[in-house]
PDB file of C-alpha atoms and ligand atoms in Angstrom:
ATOM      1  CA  UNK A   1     148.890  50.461  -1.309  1.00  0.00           C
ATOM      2  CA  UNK A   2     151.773  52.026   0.525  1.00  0.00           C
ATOM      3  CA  UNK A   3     152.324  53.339   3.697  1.00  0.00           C
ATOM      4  CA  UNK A   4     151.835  51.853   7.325  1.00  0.00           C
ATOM      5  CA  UNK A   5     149.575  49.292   7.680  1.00  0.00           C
ATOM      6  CA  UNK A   6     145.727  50.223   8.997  1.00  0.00           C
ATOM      7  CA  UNK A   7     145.649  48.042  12.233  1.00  0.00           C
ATOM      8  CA  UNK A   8     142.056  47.067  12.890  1.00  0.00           C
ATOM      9  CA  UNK A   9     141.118  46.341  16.649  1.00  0.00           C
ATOM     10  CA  UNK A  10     137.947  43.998  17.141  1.00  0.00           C
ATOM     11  CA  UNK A  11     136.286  44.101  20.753  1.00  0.00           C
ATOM     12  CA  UNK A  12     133.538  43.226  22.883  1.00  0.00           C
ATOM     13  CA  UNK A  13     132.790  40.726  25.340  1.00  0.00           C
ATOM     14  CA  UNK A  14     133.619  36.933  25.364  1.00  0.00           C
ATOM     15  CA  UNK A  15     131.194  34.694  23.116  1.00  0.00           C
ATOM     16  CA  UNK A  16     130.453  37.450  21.115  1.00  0.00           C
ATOM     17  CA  UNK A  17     131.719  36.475  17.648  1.00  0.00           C
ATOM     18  CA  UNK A  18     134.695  38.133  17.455  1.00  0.00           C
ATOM     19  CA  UNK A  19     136.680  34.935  16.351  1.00  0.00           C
ATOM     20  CA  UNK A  20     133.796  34.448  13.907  1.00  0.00           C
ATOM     21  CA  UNK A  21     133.611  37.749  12.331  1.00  0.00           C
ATOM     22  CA  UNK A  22     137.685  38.244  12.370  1.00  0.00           C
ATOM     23  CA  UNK A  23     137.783  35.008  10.286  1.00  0.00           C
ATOM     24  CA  UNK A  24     134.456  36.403   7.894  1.00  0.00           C
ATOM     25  CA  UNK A  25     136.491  39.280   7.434  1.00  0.00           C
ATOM     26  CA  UNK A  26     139.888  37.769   6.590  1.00  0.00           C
ATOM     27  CA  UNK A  27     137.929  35.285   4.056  1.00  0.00           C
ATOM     28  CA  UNK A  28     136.097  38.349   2.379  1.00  0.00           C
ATOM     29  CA  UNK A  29     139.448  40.906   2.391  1.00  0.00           C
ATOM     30  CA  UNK A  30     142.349  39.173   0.561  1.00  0.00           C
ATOM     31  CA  UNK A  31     144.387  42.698   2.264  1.00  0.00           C
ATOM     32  CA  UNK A  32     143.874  41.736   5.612  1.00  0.00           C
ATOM     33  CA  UNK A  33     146.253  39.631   7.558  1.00  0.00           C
ATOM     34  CA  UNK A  34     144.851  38.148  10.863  1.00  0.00           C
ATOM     35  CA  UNK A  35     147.141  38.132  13.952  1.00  0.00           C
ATOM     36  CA  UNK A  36     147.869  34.727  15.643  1.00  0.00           C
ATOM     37  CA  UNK A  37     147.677  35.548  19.052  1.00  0.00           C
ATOM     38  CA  UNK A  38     149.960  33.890  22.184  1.00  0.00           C
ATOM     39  CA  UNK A  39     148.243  32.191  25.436  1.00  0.00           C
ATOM     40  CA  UNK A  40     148.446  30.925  29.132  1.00  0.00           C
ATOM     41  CA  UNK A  41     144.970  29.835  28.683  1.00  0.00           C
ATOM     42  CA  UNK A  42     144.352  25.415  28.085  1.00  0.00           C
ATOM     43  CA  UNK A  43     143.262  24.538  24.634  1.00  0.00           C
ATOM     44  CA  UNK A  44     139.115  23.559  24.865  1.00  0.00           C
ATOM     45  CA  UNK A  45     137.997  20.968  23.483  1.00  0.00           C
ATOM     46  CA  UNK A  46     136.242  22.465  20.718  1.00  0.00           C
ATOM     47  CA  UNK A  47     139.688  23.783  19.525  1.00  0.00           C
ATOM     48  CA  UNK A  48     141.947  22.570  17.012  1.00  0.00           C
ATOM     49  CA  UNK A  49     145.148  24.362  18.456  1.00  0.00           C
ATOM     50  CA  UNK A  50     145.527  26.945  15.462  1.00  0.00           C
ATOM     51  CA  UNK A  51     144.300  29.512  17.535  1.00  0.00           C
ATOM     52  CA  UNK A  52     146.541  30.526  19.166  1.00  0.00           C
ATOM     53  CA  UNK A  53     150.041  29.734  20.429  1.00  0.00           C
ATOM     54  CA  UNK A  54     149.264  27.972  23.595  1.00  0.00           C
ATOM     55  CA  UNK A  55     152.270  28.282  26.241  1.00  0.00           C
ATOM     56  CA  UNK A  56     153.177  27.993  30.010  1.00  0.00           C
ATOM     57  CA  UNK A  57     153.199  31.219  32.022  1.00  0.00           C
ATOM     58  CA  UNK A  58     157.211  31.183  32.093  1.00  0.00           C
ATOM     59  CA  UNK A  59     157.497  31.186  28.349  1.00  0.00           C
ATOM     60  CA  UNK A  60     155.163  33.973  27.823  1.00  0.00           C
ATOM     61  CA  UNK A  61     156.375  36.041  30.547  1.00  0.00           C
ATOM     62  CA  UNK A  62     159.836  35.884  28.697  1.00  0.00           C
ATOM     63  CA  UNK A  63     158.649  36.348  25.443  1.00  0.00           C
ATOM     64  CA  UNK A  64     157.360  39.659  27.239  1.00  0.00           C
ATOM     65  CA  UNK A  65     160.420  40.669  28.739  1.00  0.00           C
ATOM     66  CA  UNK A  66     162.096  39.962  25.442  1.00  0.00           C
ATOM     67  CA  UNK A  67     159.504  42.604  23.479  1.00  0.00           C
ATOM     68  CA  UNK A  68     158.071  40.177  21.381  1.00  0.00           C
ATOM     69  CA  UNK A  69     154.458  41.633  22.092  1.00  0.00           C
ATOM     70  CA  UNK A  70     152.965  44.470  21.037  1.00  0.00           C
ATOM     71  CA  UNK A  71     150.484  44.715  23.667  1.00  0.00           C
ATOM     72  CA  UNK A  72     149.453  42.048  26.021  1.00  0.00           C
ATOM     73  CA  UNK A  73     146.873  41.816  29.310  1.00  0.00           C
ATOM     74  CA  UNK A  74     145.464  39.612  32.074  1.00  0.00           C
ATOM     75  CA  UNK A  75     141.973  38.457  31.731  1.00  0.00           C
ATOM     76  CA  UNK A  76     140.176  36.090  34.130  1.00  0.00           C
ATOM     77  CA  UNK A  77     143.459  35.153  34.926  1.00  0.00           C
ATOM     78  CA  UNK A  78     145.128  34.451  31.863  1.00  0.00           C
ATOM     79  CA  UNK A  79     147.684  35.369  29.823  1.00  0.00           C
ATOM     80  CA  UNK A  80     147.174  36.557  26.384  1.00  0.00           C
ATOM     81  CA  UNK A  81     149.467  38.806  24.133  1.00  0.00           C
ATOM     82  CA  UNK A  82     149.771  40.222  20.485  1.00  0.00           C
ATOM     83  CA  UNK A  83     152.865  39.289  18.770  1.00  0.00           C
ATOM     84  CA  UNK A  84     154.324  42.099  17.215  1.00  0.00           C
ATOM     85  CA  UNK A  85     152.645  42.054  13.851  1.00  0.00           C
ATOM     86  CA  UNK A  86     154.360  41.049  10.563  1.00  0.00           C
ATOM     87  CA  UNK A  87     151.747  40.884   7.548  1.00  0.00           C
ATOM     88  CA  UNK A  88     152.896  40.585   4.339  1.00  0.00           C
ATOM     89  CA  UNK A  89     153.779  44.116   2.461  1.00  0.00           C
ATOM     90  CA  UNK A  90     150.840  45.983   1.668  1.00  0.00           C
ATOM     91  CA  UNK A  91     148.245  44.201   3.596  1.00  0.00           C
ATOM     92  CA  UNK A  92     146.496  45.992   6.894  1.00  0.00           C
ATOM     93  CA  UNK A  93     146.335  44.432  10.492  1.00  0.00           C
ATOM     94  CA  UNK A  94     143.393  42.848  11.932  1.00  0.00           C
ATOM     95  CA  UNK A  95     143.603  41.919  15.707  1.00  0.00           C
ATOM     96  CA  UNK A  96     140.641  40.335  17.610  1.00  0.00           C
ATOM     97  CA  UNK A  97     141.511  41.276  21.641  1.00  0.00           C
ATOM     98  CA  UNK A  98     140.196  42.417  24.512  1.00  0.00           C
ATOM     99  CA  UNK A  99     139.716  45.852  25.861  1.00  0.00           C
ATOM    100  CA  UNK A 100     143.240  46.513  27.744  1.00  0.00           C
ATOM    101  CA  UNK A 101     144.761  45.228  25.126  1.00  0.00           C
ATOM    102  CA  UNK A 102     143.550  47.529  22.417  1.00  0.00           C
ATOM    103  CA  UNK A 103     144.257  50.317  25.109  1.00  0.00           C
ATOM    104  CA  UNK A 104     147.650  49.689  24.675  1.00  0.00           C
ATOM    105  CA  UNK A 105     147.207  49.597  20.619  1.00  0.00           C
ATOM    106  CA  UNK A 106     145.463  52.747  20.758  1.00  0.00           C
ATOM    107  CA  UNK A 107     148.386  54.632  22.953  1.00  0.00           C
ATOM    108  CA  UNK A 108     151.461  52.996  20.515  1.00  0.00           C
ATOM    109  CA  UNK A 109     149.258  53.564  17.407  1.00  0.00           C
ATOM    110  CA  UNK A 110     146.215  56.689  17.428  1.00  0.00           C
ATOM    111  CA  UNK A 111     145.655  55.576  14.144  1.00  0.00           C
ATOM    112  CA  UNK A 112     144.749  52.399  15.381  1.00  0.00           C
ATOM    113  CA  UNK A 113     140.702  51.472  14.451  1.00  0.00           C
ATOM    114  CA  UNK A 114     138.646  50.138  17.634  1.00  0.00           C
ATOM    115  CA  UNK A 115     135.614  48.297  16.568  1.00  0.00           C
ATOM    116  CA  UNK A 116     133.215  47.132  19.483  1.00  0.00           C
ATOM    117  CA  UNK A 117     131.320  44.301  18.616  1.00  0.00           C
ATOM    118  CA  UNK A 118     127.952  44.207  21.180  1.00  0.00           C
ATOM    119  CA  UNK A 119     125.752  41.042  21.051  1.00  0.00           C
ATOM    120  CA  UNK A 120     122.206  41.097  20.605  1.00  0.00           C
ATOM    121  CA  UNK A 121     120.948  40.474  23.962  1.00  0.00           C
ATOM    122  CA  UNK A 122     122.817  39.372  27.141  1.00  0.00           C
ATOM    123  CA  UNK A 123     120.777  36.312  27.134  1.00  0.00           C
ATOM    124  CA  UNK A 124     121.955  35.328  23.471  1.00  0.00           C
ATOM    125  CA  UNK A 125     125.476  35.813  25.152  1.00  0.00           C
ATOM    126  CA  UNK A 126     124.619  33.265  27.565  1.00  0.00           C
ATOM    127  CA  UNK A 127     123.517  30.933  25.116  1.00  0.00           C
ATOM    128  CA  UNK A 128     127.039  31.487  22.677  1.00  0.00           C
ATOM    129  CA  UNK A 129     129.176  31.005  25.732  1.00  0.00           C
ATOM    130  CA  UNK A 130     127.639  27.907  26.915  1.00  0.00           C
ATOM    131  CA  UNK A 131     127.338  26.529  23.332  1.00  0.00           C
ATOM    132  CA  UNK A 132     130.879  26.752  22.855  1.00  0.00           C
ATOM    133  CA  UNK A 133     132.074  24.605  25.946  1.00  0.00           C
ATOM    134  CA  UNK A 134     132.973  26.579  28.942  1.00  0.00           C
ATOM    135  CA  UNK A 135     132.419  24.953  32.444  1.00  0.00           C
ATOM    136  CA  UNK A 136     129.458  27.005  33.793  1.00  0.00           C
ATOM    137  CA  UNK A 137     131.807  28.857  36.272  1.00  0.00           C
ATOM    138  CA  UNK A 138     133.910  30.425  33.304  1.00  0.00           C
ATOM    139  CA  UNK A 139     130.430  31.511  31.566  1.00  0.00           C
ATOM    140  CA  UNK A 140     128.832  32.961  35.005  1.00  0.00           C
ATOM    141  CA  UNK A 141     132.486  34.831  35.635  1.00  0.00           C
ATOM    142  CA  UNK A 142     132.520  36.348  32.206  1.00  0.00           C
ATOM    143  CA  UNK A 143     128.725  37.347  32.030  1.00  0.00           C
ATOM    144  CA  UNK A 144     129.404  39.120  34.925  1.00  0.00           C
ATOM    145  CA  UNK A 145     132.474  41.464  33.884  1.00  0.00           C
ATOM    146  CA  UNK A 146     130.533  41.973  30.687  1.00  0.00           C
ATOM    147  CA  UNK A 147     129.068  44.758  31.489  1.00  0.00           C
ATOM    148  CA  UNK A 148     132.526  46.594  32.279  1.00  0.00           C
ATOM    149  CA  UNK A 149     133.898  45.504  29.123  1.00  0.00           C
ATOM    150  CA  UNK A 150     130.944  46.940  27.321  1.00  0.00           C
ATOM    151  CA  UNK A 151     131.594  50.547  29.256  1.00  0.00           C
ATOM    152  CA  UNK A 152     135.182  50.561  28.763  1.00  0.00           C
ATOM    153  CA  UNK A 153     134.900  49.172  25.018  1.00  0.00           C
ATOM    154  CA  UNK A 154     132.549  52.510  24.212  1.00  0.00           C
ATOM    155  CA  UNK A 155     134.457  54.740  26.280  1.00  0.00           C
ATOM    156  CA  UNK A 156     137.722  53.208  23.535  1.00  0.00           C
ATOM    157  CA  UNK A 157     136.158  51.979  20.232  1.00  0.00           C
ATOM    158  CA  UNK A 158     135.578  54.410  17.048  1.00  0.00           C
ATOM    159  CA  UNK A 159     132.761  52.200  16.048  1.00  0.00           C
ATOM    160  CA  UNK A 160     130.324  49.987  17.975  1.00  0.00           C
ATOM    161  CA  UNK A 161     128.152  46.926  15.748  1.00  0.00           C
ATOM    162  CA  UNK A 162     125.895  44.761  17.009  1.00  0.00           C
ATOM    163  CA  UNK A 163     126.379  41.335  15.873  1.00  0.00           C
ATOM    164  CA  UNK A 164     122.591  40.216  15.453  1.00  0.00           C
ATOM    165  CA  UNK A 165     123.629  38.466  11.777  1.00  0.00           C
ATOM    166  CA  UNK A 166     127.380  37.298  11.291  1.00  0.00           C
ATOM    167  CA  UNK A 167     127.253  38.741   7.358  1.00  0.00           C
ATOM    168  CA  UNK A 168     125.384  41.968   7.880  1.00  0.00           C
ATOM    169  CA  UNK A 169     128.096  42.648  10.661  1.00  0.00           C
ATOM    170  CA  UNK A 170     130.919  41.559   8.697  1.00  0.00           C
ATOM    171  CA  UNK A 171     129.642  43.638   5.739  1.00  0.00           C
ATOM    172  CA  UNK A 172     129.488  46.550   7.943  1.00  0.00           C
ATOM    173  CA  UNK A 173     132.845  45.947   9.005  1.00  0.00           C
ATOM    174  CA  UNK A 174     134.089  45.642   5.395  1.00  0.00           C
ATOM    175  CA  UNK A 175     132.513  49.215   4.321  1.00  0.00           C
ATOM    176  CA  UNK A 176     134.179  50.922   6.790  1.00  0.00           C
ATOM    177  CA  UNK A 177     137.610  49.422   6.201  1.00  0.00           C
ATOM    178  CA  UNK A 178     136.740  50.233   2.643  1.00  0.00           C
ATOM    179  CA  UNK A 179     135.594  54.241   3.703  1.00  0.00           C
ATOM    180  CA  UNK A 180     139.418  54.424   6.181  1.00  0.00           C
ATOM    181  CA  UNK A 181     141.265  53.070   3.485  1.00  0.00           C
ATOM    182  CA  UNK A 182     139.919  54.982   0.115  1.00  0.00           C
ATOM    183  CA  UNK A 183     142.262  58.244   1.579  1.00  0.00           C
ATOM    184  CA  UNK A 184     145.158  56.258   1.836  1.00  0.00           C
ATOM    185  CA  UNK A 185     144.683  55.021  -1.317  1.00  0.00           C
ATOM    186  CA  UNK A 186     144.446  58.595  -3.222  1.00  0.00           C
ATOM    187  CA  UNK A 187     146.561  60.704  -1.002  1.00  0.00           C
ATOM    188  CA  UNK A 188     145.461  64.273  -1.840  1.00  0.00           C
TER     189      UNK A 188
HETATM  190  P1  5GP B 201     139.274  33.378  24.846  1.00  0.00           P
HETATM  191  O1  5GP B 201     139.872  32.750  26.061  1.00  0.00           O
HETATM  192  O2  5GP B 201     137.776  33.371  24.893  1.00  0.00           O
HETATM  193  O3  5GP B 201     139.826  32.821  23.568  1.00  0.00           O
HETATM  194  O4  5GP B 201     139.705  34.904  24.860  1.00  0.00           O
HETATM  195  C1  5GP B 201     139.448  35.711  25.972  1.00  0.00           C
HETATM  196  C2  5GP B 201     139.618  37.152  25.589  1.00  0.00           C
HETATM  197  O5  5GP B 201     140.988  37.423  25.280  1.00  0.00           O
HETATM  198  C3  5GP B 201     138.810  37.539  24.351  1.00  0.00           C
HETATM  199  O6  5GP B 201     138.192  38.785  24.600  1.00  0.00           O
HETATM  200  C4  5GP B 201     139.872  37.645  23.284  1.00  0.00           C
HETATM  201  O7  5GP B 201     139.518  38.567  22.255  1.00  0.00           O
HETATM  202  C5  5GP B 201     141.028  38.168  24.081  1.00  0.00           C
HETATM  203  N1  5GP B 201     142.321  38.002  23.415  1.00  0.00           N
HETATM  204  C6  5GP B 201     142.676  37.072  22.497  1.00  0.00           C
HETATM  205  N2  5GP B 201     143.929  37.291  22.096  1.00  0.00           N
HETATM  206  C7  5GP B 201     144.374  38.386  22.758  1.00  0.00           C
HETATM  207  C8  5GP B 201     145.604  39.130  22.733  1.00  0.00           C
HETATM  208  O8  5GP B 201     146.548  38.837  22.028  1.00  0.00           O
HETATM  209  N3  5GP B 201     145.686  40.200  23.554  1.00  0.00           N
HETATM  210  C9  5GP B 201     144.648  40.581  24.368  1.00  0.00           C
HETATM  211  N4  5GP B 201     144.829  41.674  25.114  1.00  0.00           N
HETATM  212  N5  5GP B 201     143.487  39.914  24.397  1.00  0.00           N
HETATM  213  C10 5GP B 201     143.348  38.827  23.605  1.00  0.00           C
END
């Protein structure tokens, strides 16, 4: 393959699986190359610390300045960016953000794929987000701008999945890449 890279945007709402799925996907799709994302936000306890680059406010904020991102935004009060992507030649770009982040994707790169990811229920949201550690305050703050991330994610995304199964979604994920990419591929 030849050519710009795809860049794949996953969405949807905190707790959802995105972090799950991107990782599914990048296991399943040896020509995907996963974005290591920078962050304000403290390392949880259920982290190891290779998810992200975790730094101060002042380092970010430079690395800004300096261009280093290719889109970054403020949620619940946190910083987290996109480094501008390098994957290895031939490979496409899979980034796992939120939705003013792939706003800015979208308006450098109309190419760019948005894929919503919706959970099955808001109360199975509840349960995810608790389940994976957050103080109760984080999970009642993020339940509640759900809904907005929802509306703006469908106003945004080319495709929306629901993520009732973590390998029917990722194989539904994997056929579309497959359906984008088979143009590319034989360029007419
Ligand atoms: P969390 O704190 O739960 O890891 O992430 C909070 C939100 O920030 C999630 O929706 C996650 O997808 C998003 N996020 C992670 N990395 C980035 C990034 O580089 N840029 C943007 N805009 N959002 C990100």
């Amino acid at each position: 393959m030849s050519g710009k890279p795809l860049v794949v945007v996953l969405i949807g709402p905190g707790g959802v699986g995105k972090g799950t799925i991107a990782r599914r996907l990048i296991e399943r799709d040896d020509a995907l190359w996963l974005s290591r994302s920078w962050t304000t936000r403290p390392q949880r306890a259920t982290e190891d610390g290779s998810e992200y680059v975790f730094v101060d406010r002042d380092t970010f904020m430079q690395a800004a300045d300096e261009g280093h991102f290719l889109e970054w935004a403020e949620f619940h009060g946190q910083l987290y960016g996109t480094p501008l992507p390098t994957p290895p030649e031939g490979n496409d770009v899979l980034l796992e953000i939120e939705v003013q982040g792939a706003a800015q994707v979208r308006q450098s790169d109309p190419d760019a794929v948005v894929i919503l990811l919706v959970p099955p229920s808001l109360e199975e949201l509840e349960g995810r987000l608790v389940k994976r550690g957050d103080p109760s305050e984080h999970v009642d703050k993020r339940l509640h701008s759900t809904p907005d991330e929802l509306r703006l994610g469908r106003a945004l995304a080319t495709r929306e999945i629901v993520n009732d199964d973590v390998d029917r979604a990722t194989n539904e994920i994997l056929s579309i890449l497959g359906t984008l990419r088979q143009p590319r591929r034989n360029p007419s």
